[in-house]
Structure formats: C-alpha cells, structure tokens
C-alpha cells in the first residue's frame, strides 16, 4: 500500500533537512543511526488502540499505515516540528488474516507465541513522512504535504516448546513488540526465515524511507555528504 504525490526535484533544498522520528523505539533509532541519518526523537501521545478501533474494517497492512500516519501527524502539528521532516512508523503482525499488535501482558504473549510456533505470518510496517519545511508552525493541516507506504515481510517461526516460550516471555522483551517477537533481539532465536527486507521486521525499512524521501526531494545520501563535509 502506497500513498504519495509526485516526486519533488532534488534541487529544491540546499541542505539536508532535520528529520524527526515520531517513535520512542530504540530499534528504529538504531536503524537510522546505522544508515547514517541524523535525527531527533519526538514521541507522540497517540492512543494506538483508539486509532485502530476507529477503523475496524482495515486490513493489518492498512492498520499499520493508519497508526504510522497518526503518529507522524501528531508530532508534525507541534511547533517544534516546523521546518523539519517527520517520520512516523508502526508495525502490525498478521497471522491467519488477523492483526496482532503489542501483547502488553505475559498471558497474551504466551498465547500468541504458542499459536505462532512452527508457522508463518507477515510483519507489516507502516511509514508516514510529513514535510514541514516552508510551512508556518501554525499550519492547520500539515499532513497535506505527506507521503506514506507499507513495507511487508514474511516471517517463519521455528517450533517453540512451552518452556522456551515461558523463558522468552519472562525476559519481558516480547510484551511491547508487534506480534510478541523481535528479530534483532532475543526473539531472533525463534525465526527460521524472513522473506523480504529484514529492516521491515525490525520496524523501519530504510529502503522504503529512501523512496519516501525521494518524493520530498531529498536523497538519503545527502546526510552522508554533509557528514563528510564536516
């Protein structure tokens, strides 16, 4: 799923813009750092469950994009975001056509991991980029200059026995992860295959971000060049 306007010419802006990540995820921050993209973090106060509840007929992929958009727009509306690009991301795991977000409780996490054992699902990560450059801080509808896309990757799990599931849940790691697992942490021990961009499973596809930036007239490599110049 993609929502975007026509690309902007790359010559529109003389210097790399400030990028704001509308997420408190350390994994997403780490991905941006490893990709050579400096950024700031501003966390939105979006109620994920409330946003999803407003769209009961949305597919898991659509839900991921709706959540990413809500987070990006909430932060983009802040005066501190004026003159920047704001990136919102959110991930939803799909199993048997059902959207699975964060489990939050050990009981839900154990139930989900048991259902996922030895099976495959799809991890959808929504990306929404809002361009606040050139807009006044009080612009009422910052999302009018925006672009969004969903990246999806198939995930295959190994067979997990109840003791392994209990031990993993006891670490606390899966409680705040979409689908109750990670690929870049302890949960990686239970993944046997990923079909697609692994960064998508972490929570932010750098290749997808590169494409979104292009629609805003920005090259990801602009930040690399700026770092070399300094």
Coordinates of N, CA, C and O in Angstrom, one line a residue, residues 1 3 21-24 28 42-56 58-76 86-94 99-104 112 123-130 143 147-150 176-179 203:
X1 N 0.8 -1.2 0.0 CA 0.0 0.0 0.0 C 0.9 1.2 0.0 O 1.8 1.3 0.8
X3 N 0.8 5.7 -0.5 CA 0.1 6.9 -0.7 C 1.1 8.0 -0.8 O 1.9 8.3 0.1
X21 N 12.0 11.6 14.2 CA 11.4 10.3 14.3 C 10.3 10.3 15.4 O 10.6 10.6 16.6
X22 N 9.1 10.1 15.0 CA 7.9 10.1 15.9 C 7.7 8.7 16.5 O 6.7 8.1 16.4
X23 N 8.8 8.3 17.2 CA 8.7 6.9 17.8 C 9.8 6.9 18.9 O 10.9 7.4 18.7
X24 N 9.5 6.2 20.0 CA 10.5 6.0 21.0 C 11.2 4.7 20.9 O 12.0 4.3 21.8
X28 N 14.4 1.5 16.0 CA 14.2 2.4 14.9 C 15.3 3.4 14.9 O 15.9 3.8 13.9
X42 N 10.8 12.8 18.8 CA 9.7 13.4 19.5 C 8.6 12.3 19.5 O 8.1 11.9 18.5
X43 N 8.2 11.9 20.7 CA 7.2 10.9 20.8 C 5.8 11.4 20.9 O 5.5 12.4 21.6
X44 N 4.9 10.8 20.1 CA 3.5 11.3 20.1 C 2.8 10.7 21.2 O 3.2 9.7 21.8
X45 N 1.6 11.2 21.5 CA 0.7 10.7 22.6 C -0.4 10.0 22.0 O -1.5 9.9 22.6
X46 N -0.2 9.4 20.8 CA -1.3 8.7 20.1 C -1.7 7.4 20.8 O -0.9 6.6 21.2
X47 N -3.0 7.2 21.0 CA -3.6 6.0 21.5 C -3.7 5.0 20.4 O -4.7 5.1 19.6
X48 N -2.8 4.0 20.3 CA -2.9 3.1 19.2 C -4.2 2.3 19.1 O -4.7 2.1 18.1
X49 N -4.6 1.9 20.3 CA -5.9 1.1 20.3 C -7.1 1.9 19.8 O -8.0 1.4 19.2
X50 N -7.1 3.2 20.2 CA -8.2 4.0 19.8 C -8.2 4.3 18.3 O -9.3 4.3 17.7
X51 N -7.0 4.5 17.8 CA -6.9 4.7 16.3 C -7.4 3.5 15.6 O -8.2 3.6 14.6
X52 N -6.9 2.3 16.0 CA -7.3 1.0 15.3 C -8.8 0.8 15.5 O -9.5 0.3 14.5
X53 N -9.4 1.2 16.6 CA -10.8 0.9 16.8 C -11.7 1.8 15.9 O -12.8 1.4 15.6
X54 N -11.2 2.9 15.5 CA -11.9 3.8 14.5 C -12.0 3.2 13.1 O -12.8 3.7 12.3
X55 N -11.2 2.2 12.9 CA -11.1 1.6 11.5 C -11.2 0.1 11.7 O -10.3 -0.6 11.3
X56 N -12.3 -0.5 12.1 CA -12.5 -1.9 12.4 C -12.4 -2.8 11.1 O -12.1 -3.9 11.2
X58 N -10.3 -2.2 8.6 CA -8.9 -2.0 8.0 C -8.2 -3.4 8.0 O -8.3 -4.1 9.0
X59 N -7.4 -3.6 7.0 CA -6.6 -4.8 6.9 C -5.4 -4.6 7.8 O -5.1 -3.4 8.2
X60 N -4.6 -5.6 8.2 CA -3.4 -5.4 9.0 C -2.5 -4.4 8.4 O -1.9 -3.6 9.1
X61 N -2.3 -4.5 7.1 CA -1.4 -3.5 6.4 C -1.9 -2.1 6.5 O -1.2 -1.2 6.8
X62 N -3.2 -2.0 6.3 CA -3.8 -0.6 6.4 C -3.8 -0.1 7.8 O -3.5 1.1 8.0
X63 N -3.9 -1.0 8.8 CA -3.8 -0.5 10.2 C -2.4 0.0 10.5 O -2.2 1.0 11.2
X64 N -1.4 -0.7 10.0 CA 0.0 -0.3 10.2 C 0.2 1.1 9.7 O 0.9 2.0 10.3
X65 N -0.4 1.4 8.5 CA -0.2 2.7 7.9 C -1.0 3.8 8.6 O -0.6 4.9 8.8
X66 N -2.2 3.4 9.0 CA -3.0 4.4 9.8 C -2.3 4.8 11.1 O -2.4 6.0 11.5
X67 N -1.7 3.8 11.8 CA -1.0 4.2 13.0 C 0.2 5.0 12.8 O 0.5 6.0 13.5
X68 N 1.0 4.7 11.7 CA 2.1 5.5 11.4 C 1.7 6.9 11.0 O 2.4 7.9 11.5
X69 N 0.7 7.0 10.3 CA 0.2 8.4 9.9 C -0.3 9.2 11.1 O 0.1 10.4 11.3
X70 N -1.0 8.5 12.0 CA -1.5 9.2 13.2 C -0.3 9.7 14.1 O -0.3 10.9 14.6
X71 N 0.7 8.9 14.2 CA 1.9 9.4 15.0 C 2.6 10.5 14.3 O 3.0 11.5 15.0
X72 N 2.8 10.4 13.0 CA 3.6 11.4 12.3 C 2.8 12.7 12.3 O 3.4 13.8 12.5
X73 N 1.5 12.7 12.1 CA 0.7 13.9 12.1 C 0.6 14.6 13.4 O 0.6 15.8 13.6
X74 N 0.6 13.8 14.5 CA 0.5 14.3 15.9 C 1.8 15.1 16.2 O 1.7 16.2 16.7
X75 N 2.9 14.6 15.8 CA 4.2 15.2 16.1 C 4.4 16.4 15.1 O 4.9 17.5 15.5
X76 N 4.0 16.2 13.8 CA 4.2 17.3 12.8 C 3.4 18.5 13.2 O 3.7 19.6 12.8
X86 N 9.0 14.8 9.3 CA 8.6 14.0 10.5 C 8.3 12.6 9.9 O 7.5 12.5 9.0
X87 N 8.9 11.6 10.5 CA 8.7 10.2 10.1 C 7.9 9.4 11.3 O 8.4 9.4 12.4
X88 N 6.8 8.9 10.9 CA 6.1 8.0 11.8 C 6.1 6.6 11.3 O 6.0 6.4 10.1
X89 N 6.3 5.7 12.2 CA 6.3 4.2 11.9 C 5.5 3.4 12.9 O 5.4 3.8 14.1
X90 N 4.9 2.4 12.4 CA 4.2 1.4 13.3 C 4.2 0.1 12.6 O 4.1 0.0 11.4
X91 N 4.3 -1.0 13.4 CA 4.3 -2.3 12.9 C 3.1 -3.1 13.4 O 2.7 -3.0 14.5
X92 N 2.6 -4.0 12.5 CA 1.5 -4.9 12.9 C 1.8 -6.3 12.3 O 2.2 -6.4 11.1
X93 N 1.7 -7.3 13.1 CA 1.9 -8.6 12.7 C 0.6 -9.3 12.3 O -0.4 -9.2 13.0
X94 N 0.6 -9.9 11.1 CA -0.6 -10.6 10.6 C -0.4 -12.1 10.7 O 0.5 -12.7 10.1
X99 N -4.8 -9.0 12.7 CA -3.8 -8.1 13.1 C -3.4 -8.3 14.5 O -4.3 -8.3 15.4
X100 N -2.1 -8.5 14.8 CA -1.6 -8.6 16.2 C -0.7 -7.5 16.5 O 0.4 -7.4 15.9
X101 N -1.0 -6.7 17.4 CA -0.2 -5.6 17.8 C 0.7 -6.0 19.0 O 1.1 -7.2 19.1
X102 N 0.9 -5.1 19.9 CA 1.7 -5.4 21.1 C 0.8 -6.2 22.1 O -0.3 -5.8 22.4
X103 N 1.4 -7.2 22.7 CA 0.6 -8.0 23.7 C 0.4 -7.4 25.0 O -0.6 -7.6 25.7
X104 N 1.4 -6.7 25.5 CA 1.4 -5.9 26.8 C 1.4 -6.8 28.0 O 2.0 -6.5 29.0
X112 N 0.0 -16.0 22.1 CA 0.4 -15.7 20.7 C 1.6 -16.5 20.2 O 1.6 -17.0 19.1
X123 N 4.8 -9.5 8.7 CA 5.0 -8.3 9.5 C 4.9 -7.1 8.6 O 5.6 -7.0 7.6
X124 N 3.9 -6.2 8.9 CA 3.7 -5.0 8.1 C 4.2 -3.8 8.9 O 3.9 -3.7 10.1
X125 N 5.0 -3.0 8.3 CA 5.5 -1.7 8.9 C 5.0 -0.6 8.1 O 5.4 -0.5 6.9
X126 N 4.2 0.3 8.7 CA 3.8 1.5 8.0 C 4.7 2.6 8.2 O 5.3 2.8 9.3
X127 N 4.9 3.4 7.2 CA 5.8 4.6 7.2 C 5.0 5.8 6.7 O 4.4 5.7 5.6
X128 N 5.1 6.9 7.4 CA 4.4 8.1 7.0 C 5.4 9.3 7.2 O 5.8 9.5 8.3
X129 N 5.6 10.0 6.1 CA 6.6 11.1 6.2 C 5.8 12.4 5.9 O 5.2 12.6 4.9
X130 N 5.9 13.3 6.9 CA 5.3 14.6 6.8 C 6.3 15.7 6.5 O 7.3 15.8 7.3
X143 N -0.5 17.4 7.3 CA -0.5 16.2 6.6 C -0.7 16.3 5.1 O -0.6 15.4 4.3
X147 N 3.6 11.7 2.6 CA 3.7 10.6 1.7 C 3.8 9.3 2.6 O 4.4 9.4 3.7
X148 N 3.2 8.2 2.2 CA 3.2 7.0 3.1 C 3.3 5.8 2.3 O 2.9 5.7 1.1
X149 N 3.8 4.7 2.9 CA 4.0 3.4 2.3 C 4.1 2.3 3.4 O 4.6 2.6 4.5
X150 N 3.6 1.2 3.0 CA 3.8 0.0 3.9 C 4.8 -1.0 3.3 O 4.7 -1.3 2.1
X176 N 6.2 -5.6 24.4 CA 5.9 -4.3 23.8 C 6.4 -4.4 22.3 O 6.8 -3.3 21.7
X177 N 6.3 -5.5 21.7 CA 6.7 -5.7 20.3 C 5.5 -6.2 19.5 O 4.7 -7.1 20.0
X178 N 5.3 -5.7 18.3 CA 4.2 -6.1 17.4 C 4.4 -7.6 17.2 O 5.5 -8.1 16.8
X179 N 3.3 -8.4 17.4 CA 3.4 -9.8 17.2 C 4.1 -10.6 18.3 O 4.2 -11.8 18.3
X203 N 11.3 -2.8 12.2 CA 10.3 -1.7 12.5 C 10.5 -0.5 11.6 O 9.7 0.5 11.7

